[in-house]
Amino acid sequence: MVEAAVKVSAAFPATKLVTVDPTSIDDDVILQHVVPVLQAGQLVALPTETVYGLAGNALDAAAAARIFQAKGRPSDNPLIVHISHMNQLQRLVAPHALPQPGSLIQTLCDRFWPGPLTIVFPKHQQVPMNVTAGLDHVAIRMPSHPVARRIIDLSGLPLAAPSANRSGRPSPTSADHVLHDLGRTREITEEDEQRAFEFGRGTGVGCIVDGGECSVGVESTVVRAEDFQVLRPGTVTLEQLRQIDDRFELYGATRNVHKNERSAEEQAQIDTPSTPGLKYTHYAPSVPLILFEVISPASAFTARITSYIQEQIRKNPSIRIGLIRVHQDLQYSELPQENLEYFPLGSSTDLAAVARGLFASFRALDEKKVDLIVMEGVLENFEGLAVMNRARKAAQTVVEGENGTA
Ligand code: TXA
Ligand code: MG
């Protein structure tokens, strides 16, 4: 029973794949194959409802160091700590900053936890400095994925876990994506760990828990409650946060502000992100992505994308272009279909579905070895704000909407 849950792929023989069915969790599998790894300070990639995470003991500096080595992640990009019960906050948050009944933070926890919301707190002194990349705040969330929660419960550890992609790649929404980025072709040595960054792709991970595909698909919303800043948009939407307190705003206020209408001060704020990870290239497929912001009417949007693609085909008649489609009403009948590889990604009326499939669409088109990816943008409200935030970071070029606001 327990053995049947463990597989090894031929391509990555030094990484174990452990299957755990989220609808009927087998504790024995977790106790035998996952908990001992975490308790030894080693890493496990595991499913959360947002994306797969690369988890290690958040109270162990050596485990945190391994996370950075495994992904090839720059050490100035802090990690999110995952918990399964409110009482675990006591080991992570400075005593004076624990949520008080009736406070905004308590309201956020009651409303959105467990779920895809990360809250930044003043840190407890026992949280290692490398977890927070030297900051005196720690980012914490309580995931809703039953497998992630059970692993936290059974290991008794708060788990530091960034997305389980190789640094710079799209976040993984399936165990296969993790294997592709972090699977090990051979056992690694201590020396490899020390030389992780020369190792090229990071040292990878020895154990991946497969709990199926992630239902949210983009990473959690990150908020700093003390000044109502949304540091990273997600599927806990700005609109939902504003229902709780209308002072919440997107950090940097890039939303709906055209670049040349921003004040120098606003632009400077955007250029020096407070969430350190934001300054790196992220989520990128291996071929250029051209993102088209929405314009209306649909006929103008179609014409703009069509003429861009025609131009690419003129330059290279054998080019293969991946086209990520979101809007049902856009038609590309004028284009030579043999140059196109369509990827239907939900619909503009179901933004949650667009978010769910976004990173998987980048990876799927990568695998199809297209030369270029073109994506139809969405309006930047509700989950569309998170979708466009990730797509912009992945894009080589963003073709602005008529007034930059779509
Ligand atoms: O949904 C998620 O949040 C996933 C799953 C695995 O939980 N995790 C994730 O982690 O996306 P990561 O490391 O890929 O992104 C963490 C983000 C980064 O942008 C980082 O800068 C920000 O959270 N962050 C972490 N600690 C912070 C802090 N103390 N202050 C401000 N931002 C912080
Ligand atoms: Mg990430």
XYZ file of C-alpha atoms and ligand atoms in Angstrom:
440
model
C 0.000 0.000 0.000
C 2.610 2.492 1.174
C 5.172 1.294 -1.382
C 2.663 1.621 -4.235
C 2.497 5.347 -3.565
C 6.160 5.828 -4.492
C 7.446 6.122 -8.061
C 10.701 7.131 -9.689
C 10.899 8.463 -13.236
C 13.584 7.206 -15.600
C 14.672 10.752 -16.452
C 15.114 11.779 -12.808
C 16.090 8.635 -10.896
C 17.250 10.524 -7.787
C 13.843 12.128 -7.124
C 11.051 10.149 -5.453
C 7.444 10.898 -6.461
C 5.067 10.195 -3.580
C 1.364 10.130 -4.513
C -1.149 11.295 -1.908
C -4.830 11.474 -2.855
C -6.226 14.719 -1.356
C -9.721 13.232 -1.118
C -8.526 10.264 0.941
C -5.201 11.015 2.584
C -3.087 8.054 3.621
C -1.295 9.242 6.776
C 1.057 6.248 6.652
C 2.476 7.386 3.330
C 3.150 10.861 4.710
C 4.600 9.487 7.960
C 6.893 7.083 6.157
C 8.073 9.117 3.161
C 7.591 12.797 3.928
C 7.785 13.600 7.628
C 11.257 12.071 8.219
C 12.667 14.068 5.295
C 11.371 17.351 6.709
C 12.426 16.513 10.236
C 15.952 15.817 8.991
C 16.138 19.360 7.594
C 15.757 18.193 3.994
C 13.219 19.384 1.436
C 9.944 18.151 0.011
C 7.961 19.672 -2.857
C 4.263 19.590 -2.014
C 0.923 20.688 -3.461
C -0.900 23.753 -2.183
C -4.130 25.154 -3.623
C -2.179 27.960 -5.362
C 0.979 26.365 -6.776
C 3.389 23.623 -5.672
C 5.750 24.720 -2.903
C 9.310 23.652 -2.092
C 9.075 23.074 1.645
C 11.551 22.877 4.490
C 11.449 23.422 8.266
C 10.951 27.184 8.684
C 12.705 27.187 12.046
C 15.877 25.567 10.694
C 18.320 27.914 8.960
C 20.088 25.002 7.242
C 16.811 23.771 5.734
C 16.036 27.301 4.529
C 19.495 27.537 2.970
C 18.774 24.310 1.066
C 15.613 25.886 -0.373
C 17.638 28.692 -1.931
C 20.217 26.215 -3.232
C 17.618 23.859 -4.658
C 15.873 26.528 -6.766
C 18.900 28.625 -7.565
C 17.019 31.441 -5.811
C 18.786 34.714 -4.948
C 19.204 34.907 -1.176
C 17.615 38.368 -0.924
C 14.161 37.026 -1.859
C 12.320 36.012 1.343
C 10.244 32.836 1.812
C 6.613 32.386 2.830
C 6.000 30.292 5.962
C 3.032 27.900 5.910
C 1.009 26.915 8.969
C -2.051 24.745 9.590
C -3.298 26.198 12.903
C -3.504 29.674 14.374
C -1.541 28.625 17.458
C 1.560 28.142 15.261
C 1.695 31.929 14.859
C 3.137 32.132 18.354
C 6.445 30.640 17.222
C 6.677 32.864 14.170
C 5.268 36.305 14.983
C 6.707 38.843 17.447
C 4.602 38.567 20.634
C 3.409 42.184 20.436
C 2.200 41.661 16.848
C 0.029 38.547 17.315
C -3.470 39.186 15.927
C -5.827 40.605 18.527
C -9.583 39.965 18.558
C -11.332 42.572 16.433
C -8.135 43.680 14.659
C -7.871 43.944 10.877
C -5.405 41.048 10.765
C -7.717 38.842 12.789
C -10.553 39.710 10.395
C -8.376 38.809 7.401
C -7.430 35.482 8.992
C -11.059 34.677 9.852
C -12.259 35.540 6.370
C -9.478 34.127 4.139
C -7.614 31.418 6.066
C -7.164 28.693 5.215
C -6.662 29.997 1.685
C -4.526 31.961 -0.783
C -3.742 35.008 1.355
C -0.267 35.701 2.781
C 0.086 38.242 5.578
C 3.352 39.978 6.482
C 3.992 40.141 10.268
C 6.826 41.456 12.452
C 8.880 38.299 12.953
C 9.591 36.313 16.098
C 13.285 36.339 16.913
C 13.534 32.578 16.470
C 12.649 32.739 12.769
C 16.029 32.407 11.024
C 17.231 35.487 9.189
C 17.700 33.646 5.909
C 13.977 32.748 5.842
C 13.098 36.447 5.749
C 16.164 37.419 3.671
C 17.299 39.678 6.488
C 13.959 41.513 6.859
C 12.393 41.943 10.274
C 9.028 40.814 8.892
C 7.923 37.287 8.042
C 5.279 36.378 5.451
C 2.824 33.707 6.655
C -0.093 31.855 5.147
C -2.379 28.973 6.045
C -2.961 26.945 2.877
C -6.292 25.207 2.312
C -4.898 22.227 0.385
C -5.642 19.129 2.496
C -2.300 17.476 1.662
C -0.241 20.543 2.588
C -2.192 20.900 5.830
C -1.791 17.245 6.737
C 1.961 17.363 6.098
C 2.277 20.401 8.382
C 0.152 18.683 11.049
C 1.975 15.362 10.960
C 5.457 16.887 10.855
C 4.620 19.417 13.575
C 6.660 21.992 11.650
C 5.867 25.367 10.142
C 7.103 25.048 6.558
C 8.964 27.693 4.606
C 8.000 27.199 0.970
C 8.505 29.292 -2.117
C 6.987 28.113 -5.373
C 8.711 24.886 -6.445
C 9.977 26.130 -9.800
C 13.532 26.722 -10.820
C 14.166 30.421 -10.182
C 12.784 32.550 -13.033
C 10.477 29.841 -14.442
C 6.659 29.783 -14.275
C 5.351 28.496 -10.938
C 4.456 24.792 -11.055
C 0.805 23.756 -10.865
C 1.414 20.002 -11.114
C 3.955 17.500 -9.770
C 5.173 17.018 -13.341
C 6.101 20.694 -13.580
C 8.147 20.352 -10.393
C 9.873 17.238 -11.670
C 10.737 19.020 -14.896
C 12.337 21.968 -13.048
C 13.767 20.347 -9.922
C 14.026 16.624 -10.617
C 17.480 15.198 -9.808
C 19.351 13.110 -12.313
C 21.691 11.825 -9.596
C 22.129 11.903 -5.831
C 23.736 15.143 -4.780
C 26.606 15.515 -2.369
C 27.318 18.099 0.320
C 29.831 19.583 -2.032
C 27.152 19.980 -4.712
C 25.023 21.822 -2.167
C 27.837 24.199 -1.444
C 28.375 24.825 -5.126
C 24.657 24.971 -5.934
C 24.845 28.074 -7.998
C 27.563 26.673 -10.229
C 25.403 23.584 -10.582
C 23.389 25.556 -13.134
C 19.818 24.708 -12.298
C 20.145 24.518 -8.527
C 20.425 21.222 -6.681
C 16.759 20.223 -7.173
C 14.697 18.137 -4.760
C 14.760 14.481 -3.721
C 11.055 14.103 -2.886
C 7.921 15.434 -4.603
C 4.453 14.817 -3.178
C 1.949 14.504 -6.016
C -1.501 15.672 -4.899
C -2.878 16.483 -8.343
C -3.294 19.816 -10.107
C -3.560 23.062 -8.177
C -7.023 24.610 -8.200
C -6.009 28.301 -7.941
C -3.020 28.307 -10.294
C -1.358 31.614 -9.329
C 0.466 32.362 -6.085
C -1.221 33.807 -3.026
C -2.118 37.452 -2.551
C 0.524 39.057 -0.277
C -0.679 41.871 2.023
C 0.900 44.159 4.570
C -2.000 45.098 6.800
C -0.323 47.926 8.705
C -0.459 50.262 5.686
C -3.075 48.392 3.614
C -0.654 47.439 0.847
C -1.294 44.548 -1.510
C 2.312 43.605 -2.284
C 1.383 40.880 -4.763
C -2.114 40.502 -6.274
C -3.736 37.055 -6.255
C -7.125 35.411 -6.276
C -8.032 36.917 -2.928
C -8.858 40.030 -4.901
C -8.327 43.707 -4.199
C -12.111 44.072 -4.466
C -12.600 41.478 -1.696
C -9.996 43.149 0.527
C -11.632 46.539 -0.003
C -14.909 45.118 1.228
C -13.126 44.589 4.527
C -11.278 47.919 4.475
C -11.524 50.336 1.575
C -8.012 51.645 2.210
C -6.395 48.565 0.642
C -4.450 49.429 -2.499
C -2.082 47.753 -4.888
C 1.486 48.549 -3.872
C 3.000 50.937 -6.383
C -0.475 51.725 -7.734
C 0.482 50.502 -11.206
C -3.104 49.571 -11.678
C -4.991 51.784 -14.095
C -2.244 54.359 -14.213
C -0.591 54.984 -17.516
C 3.177 55.094 -17.293
C 3.560 58.694 -18.416
C 0.762 59.848 -16.125
C 2.612 58.671 -13.026
C 4.437 61.171 -10.878
C 8.204 60.736 -10.530
C 7.593 59.663 -6.949
C 5.082 56.987 -7.961
C 7.439 55.703 -10.639
C 10.316 55.552 -8.171
C 8.129 53.525 -5.815
C 7.309 51.098 -8.620
C 10.953 50.796 -9.600
C 12.076 49.951 -6.050
C 9.747 47.167 -4.982
C 9.099 46.532 -1.276
C 8.539 42.866 -1.907
C 12.092 42.016 -2.798
C 11.332 39.143 -5.164
C 9.468 41.456 -7.495
C 12.600 42.900 -9.023
C 13.603 39.625 -10.664
C 12.391 38.289 -13.995
C 9.700 35.820 -13.203
C 7.410 33.191 -14.570
C 9.007 33.322 -17.984
C 8.561 30.659 -20.625
C 11.766 29.945 -22.527
C 10.567 31.747 -25.681
C 9.510 35.398 -25.909
C 5.969 36.187 -24.757
C 4.151 39.129 -26.340
C 1.250 40.286 -24.168
C -1.552 42.363 -25.689
C -3.512 44.491 -23.247
C -7.231 44.570 -23.960
C -8.654 47.138 -26.362
C -12.231 47.450 -27.498
C -14.123 46.794 -29.632
C -13.224 43.145 -30.170
C -12.724 43.782 -33.892
C -9.933 46.272 -33.126
C -8.319 43.854 -30.666
C -8.404 41.044 -33.243
C -7.023 43.355 -35.937
C -4.124 44.439 -33.752
C -3.093 40.891 -32.833
C -3.662 39.659 -36.396
C -1.448 42.317 -37.920
C 1.325 41.641 -35.395
C 1.231 37.926 -36.217
C 1.132 38.621 -39.974
C 4.243 40.739 -39.584
C 6.056 37.899 -37.768
C 5.064 35.451 -40.500
C 6.289 37.853 -43.188
C 9.671 37.946 -41.479
C 9.813 34.184 -40.962
C 7.323 32.183 -43.039
C 7.970 28.970 -41.094
C 7.561 30.561 -37.641
C 5.335 28.722 -35.133
C 3.408 30.990 -32.823
C 1.612 29.849 -29.682
C -1.560 31.881 -29.219
C -3.047 31.961 -25.723
C -6.744 32.647 -26.233
C -9.014 34.088 -23.610
C -11.703 35.983 -25.510
C -14.258 33.807 -27.287
C -15.254 36.643 -29.605
C -11.844 37.139 -31.216
C -11.461 35.350 -34.557
C -8.227 34.741 -36.434
C -9.637 33.381 -39.692
C -7.413 35.678 -41.780
C -4.238 34.051 -40.481
C -2.528 30.997 -41.992
C -3.504 28.362 -39.443
C -0.402 26.235 -40.042
C 1.709 28.857 -38.249
C -0.478 28.812 -35.149
C -0.676 26.633 -32.074
C -3.807 27.678 -30.162
C -3.988 27.347 -26.399
C -7.531 28.018 -25.143
C -7.252 29.382 -21.604
C -10.682 29.584 -20.013
C -12.679 32.641 -20.955
C -12.704 36.324 -20.114
C -15.940 35.734 -18.197
C -14.264 33.111 -15.976
C -11.113 34.807 -14.727
C -10.542 32.136 -12.080
C -10.154 29.597 -14.884
C -7.698 31.879 -16.675
C -5.633 32.137 -13.476
C -5.793 28.366 -12.948
C -4.370 27.576 -16.379
C -1.983 30.505 -16.921
C 1.361 29.002 -15.876
C 0.444 25.618 -17.325
C -0.208 27.348 -20.674
C 3.309 28.828 -20.690
C 4.811 25.444 -19.957
C 2.646 23.583 -22.469
C 3.588 25.978 -25.295
C 7.241 25.726 -24.278
C 7.018 21.957 -24.642
C 5.481 22.351 -28.094
C 8.633 24.260 -29.055
C 6.880 27.264 -30.551
C 9.124 30.192 -31.498
C 6.998 32.877 -29.907
C 3.968 33.112 -27.627
C 1.239 35.718 -28.091
C -1.303 36.213 -25.313
C -4.648 38.014 -25.329
C -4.747 40.083 -22.130
C -7.720 40.478 -19.791
C -9.188 43.454 -17.955
C -7.396 44.169 -14.694
C -10.112 43.631 -12.201
C -10.941 40.720 -9.876
C -8.605 37.783 -10.663
C -7.643 39.602 -13.875
C -5.311 41.811 -11.857
C -3.262 38.786 -10.732
C -3.326 37.256 -14.218
C -2.001 40.430 -15.841
C 0.575 40.954 -13.066
C 2.092 37.501 -13.783
C 1.739 37.809 -17.554
C 3.482 41.204 -17.560
C 6.428 39.793 -15.605
C 6.695 36.860 -17.986
C 6.378 39.048 -21.082
C 9.235 40.229 -23.215
C 6.950 42.905 -24.696
C 3.668 44.359 -23.456
C 1.575 45.998 -26.163
C -0.339 48.651 -24.256
C -4.087 49.132 -24.582
C -5.355 52.365 -26.086
C -4.950 54.383 -22.933
C -2.813 51.985 -20.971
C -5.738 51.190 -18.737
C -7.615 48.839 -21.029
O 0.892 30.817 -3.116
C 2.023 31.056 -2.678
O 2.269 32.063 -2.032
C 3.124 30.021 -2.991
C 2.723 28.723 -2.296
C 3.813 27.683 -2.368
O 2.362 28.992 -0.991
N 4.387 30.495 -2.561
C 5.054 31.484 -3.218
O 6.297 31.774 -2.727
O 4.597 32.051 -4.182
P 7.370 32.644 -3.499
O 8.602 32.517 -2.715
O 7.441 32.198 -4.892
O 6.872 34.106 -3.382
C 6.968 34.760 -2.132
C 6.645 36.209 -2.268
C 7.809 36.940 -2.878
O 7.378 37.902 -3.825
C 8.459 37.575 -1.658
O 9.216 38.696 -1.968
C 7.233 37.874 -0.785
O 6.412 36.770 -0.976
N 7.624 37.963 0.624
C 8.080 36.987 1.416
N 8.415 37.459 2.632
C 8.167 38.771 2.598
C 8.320 39.826 3.552
N 8.808 39.607 4.763
N 7.958 41.072 3.178
C 7.476 41.318 1.936
N 7.322 40.357 0.991
C 7.659 39.107 1.316
Mg 7.859 32.073 -6.861
